[in-house]
XYZ file of C-alpha atoms in Angstrom:
194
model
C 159.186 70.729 133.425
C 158.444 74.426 133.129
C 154.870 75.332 134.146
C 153.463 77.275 130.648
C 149.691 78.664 130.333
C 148.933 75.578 128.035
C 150.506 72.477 131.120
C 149.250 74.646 134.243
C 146.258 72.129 134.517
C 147.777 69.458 133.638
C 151.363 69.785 134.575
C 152.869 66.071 133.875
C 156.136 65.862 133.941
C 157.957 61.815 134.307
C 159.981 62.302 137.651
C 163.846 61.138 136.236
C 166.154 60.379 139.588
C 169.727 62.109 138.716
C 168.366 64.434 136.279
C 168.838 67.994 136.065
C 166.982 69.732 133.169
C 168.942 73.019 132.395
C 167.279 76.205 131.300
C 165.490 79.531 132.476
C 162.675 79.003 134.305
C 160.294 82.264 135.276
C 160.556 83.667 138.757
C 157.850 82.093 141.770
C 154.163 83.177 140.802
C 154.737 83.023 136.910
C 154.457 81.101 134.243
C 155.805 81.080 130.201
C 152.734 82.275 128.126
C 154.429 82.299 124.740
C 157.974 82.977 125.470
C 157.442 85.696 127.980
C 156.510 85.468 131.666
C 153.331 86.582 132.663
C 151.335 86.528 135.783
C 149.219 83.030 136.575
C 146.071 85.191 136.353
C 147.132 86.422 132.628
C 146.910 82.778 131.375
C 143.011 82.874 131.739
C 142.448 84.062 128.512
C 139.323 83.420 127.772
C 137.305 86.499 128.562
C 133.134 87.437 128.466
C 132.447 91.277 129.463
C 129.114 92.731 130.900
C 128.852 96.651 130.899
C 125.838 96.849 133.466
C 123.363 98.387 131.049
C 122.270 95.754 128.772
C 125.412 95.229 126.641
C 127.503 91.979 126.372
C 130.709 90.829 124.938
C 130.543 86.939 124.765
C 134.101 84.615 125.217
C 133.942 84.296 121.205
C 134.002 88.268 121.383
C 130.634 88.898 119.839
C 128.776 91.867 121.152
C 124.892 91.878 122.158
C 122.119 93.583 123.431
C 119.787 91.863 125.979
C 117.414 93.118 128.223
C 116.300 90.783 130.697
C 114.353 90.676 134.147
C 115.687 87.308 136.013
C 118.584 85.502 136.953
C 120.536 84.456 134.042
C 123.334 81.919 133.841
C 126.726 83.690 132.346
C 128.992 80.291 132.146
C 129.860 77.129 134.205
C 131.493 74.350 133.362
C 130.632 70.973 131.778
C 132.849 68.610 133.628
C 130.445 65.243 134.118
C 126.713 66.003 132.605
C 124.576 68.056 134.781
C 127.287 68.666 137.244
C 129.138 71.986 137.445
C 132.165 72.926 139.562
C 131.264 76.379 139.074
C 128.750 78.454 137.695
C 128.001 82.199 137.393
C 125.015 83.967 137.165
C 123.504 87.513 136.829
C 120.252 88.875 138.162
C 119.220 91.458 135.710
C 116.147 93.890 135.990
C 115.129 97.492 135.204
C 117.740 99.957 135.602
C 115.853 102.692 137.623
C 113.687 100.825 140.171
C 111.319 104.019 140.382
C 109.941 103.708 136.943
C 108.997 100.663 134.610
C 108.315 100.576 131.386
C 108.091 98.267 128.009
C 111.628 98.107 126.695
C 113.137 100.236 129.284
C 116.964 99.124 129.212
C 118.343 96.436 131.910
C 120.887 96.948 134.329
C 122.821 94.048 136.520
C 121.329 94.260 140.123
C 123.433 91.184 141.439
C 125.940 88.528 140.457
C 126.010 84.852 141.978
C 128.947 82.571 141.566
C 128.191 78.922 142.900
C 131.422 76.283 143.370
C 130.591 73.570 144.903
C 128.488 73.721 147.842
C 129.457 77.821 148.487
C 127.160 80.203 147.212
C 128.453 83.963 146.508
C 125.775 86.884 146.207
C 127.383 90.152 145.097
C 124.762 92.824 144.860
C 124.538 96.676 146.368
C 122.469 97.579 149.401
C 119.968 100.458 149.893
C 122.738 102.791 150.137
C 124.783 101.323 146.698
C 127.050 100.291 149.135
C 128.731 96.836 147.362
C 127.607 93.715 149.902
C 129.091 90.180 149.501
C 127.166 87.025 151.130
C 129.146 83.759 151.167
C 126.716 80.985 152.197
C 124.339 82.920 153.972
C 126.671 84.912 155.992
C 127.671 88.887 154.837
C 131.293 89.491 154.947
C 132.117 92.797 157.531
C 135.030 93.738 154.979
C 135.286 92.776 151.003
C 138.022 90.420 151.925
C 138.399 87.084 152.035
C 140.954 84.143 151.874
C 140.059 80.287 152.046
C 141.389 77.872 150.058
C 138.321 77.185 147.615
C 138.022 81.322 146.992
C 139.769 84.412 147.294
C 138.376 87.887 147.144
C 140.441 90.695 147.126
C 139.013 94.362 146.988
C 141.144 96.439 144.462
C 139.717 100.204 144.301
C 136.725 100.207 142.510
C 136.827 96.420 141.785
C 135.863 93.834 143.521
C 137.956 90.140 142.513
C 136.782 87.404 142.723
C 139.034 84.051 142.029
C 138.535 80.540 142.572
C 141.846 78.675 142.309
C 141.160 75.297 141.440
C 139.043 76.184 138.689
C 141.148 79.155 137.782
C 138.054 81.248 136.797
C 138.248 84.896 138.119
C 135.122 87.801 138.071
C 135.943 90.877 138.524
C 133.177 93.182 139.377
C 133.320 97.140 138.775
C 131.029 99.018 142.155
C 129.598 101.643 140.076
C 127.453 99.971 137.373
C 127.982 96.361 138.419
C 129.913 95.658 135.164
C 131.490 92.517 135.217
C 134.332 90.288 133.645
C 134.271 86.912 134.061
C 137.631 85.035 132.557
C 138.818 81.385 132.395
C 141.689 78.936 130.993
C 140.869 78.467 126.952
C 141.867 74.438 127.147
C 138.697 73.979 129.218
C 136.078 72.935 128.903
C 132.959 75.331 129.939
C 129.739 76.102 128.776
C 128.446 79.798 127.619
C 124.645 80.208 127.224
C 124.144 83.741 124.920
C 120.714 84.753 125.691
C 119.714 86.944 122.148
């Protein structure tokens, strides 16, 4: 059968000895979304947005304001209850460090993405210089390739995908803007803090 965006989870086809099944199939790292190929990546279509100062775009596309000073969970999902493959969180505080005051707008200072056992701090040194700890350890280079996690660096973006799960965050360096995306036909949880 021909992997789509809607089977790529769940991809059961009945294995038929002697039987061919004729047809176009898309090319080695694609799938059919609709009746075009896209891109495995393009099938997480579910999407929430965070613009680094206080604004938010949730995965049923409704923008908020929130400012916030803790660690604040974006989305994980709800698999067995009370345990999460993944989860993502946000550490959110005052924007300039130098001067606090009431309603002063928020900023992201860190994201945190937990899978499993692995714990994954993205956050910017003294310097703004973009630092990623996986479980306990910084990384010399924003690279990295195992099979529960890939991170790629691309420009001013950092990626972050975990496979199995197919949830991706991508994280823009400048004002720690974030976009966290995820296969629809899951099942996941989205707290909206208002």
């Amino acid at each position: 059968c021909e992997l789509t965006c809607n089977n790529l989870q769940t991809a059961e086809c009945p294995n038929v000895a002697g039987t061919c099944f004729t047809g176009c199939y898309c090319p080695p790292g694609t799938v059919k979304k609709d009746s075009v190929c896209v891109p495995i990546r393009e099938c997480r279509d579910c999407v929430c947005d965070g613009f680094g100062k206080s604004q938010y775009l949730t995965f049923d596309r409704k923008n908020f304001t929130f400012d916030g000073n803790c660690t604040y969970l974006l989305t994980r999902d709800i698999s067995l209850k009370d345990v999460h493959t993944f989860q993502v969180f946000a550490t959110i505080g005052p924007c300039d460090n130098k001067t606090i005051s009431f309603r002063q707008p928020t900023c992201t200072q860190a994201l945190h993405v937990a899978y499993g056992s692995h714990i994954v701090h993205i956050q910017k040194d003294a310097s703004k210089n973009l630092v990623v700890i996986v479980d306990g350890f910084k990384l010399p280079t924003l690279s990295y390739d195992q099979n529960w996690m890939k991170i790629t660096l691309q420009g001013k973006s950092l990626n972050i995908l975990l496979p199995e799960s197919q949830v991706e965050l991508n994280t823009m360096f400048e004002a720690m803007s974030f976009s966290v995306s995820k296969f629809n036909h899951m099942n996941f949880l989205v707290n909206n803090y208002h």
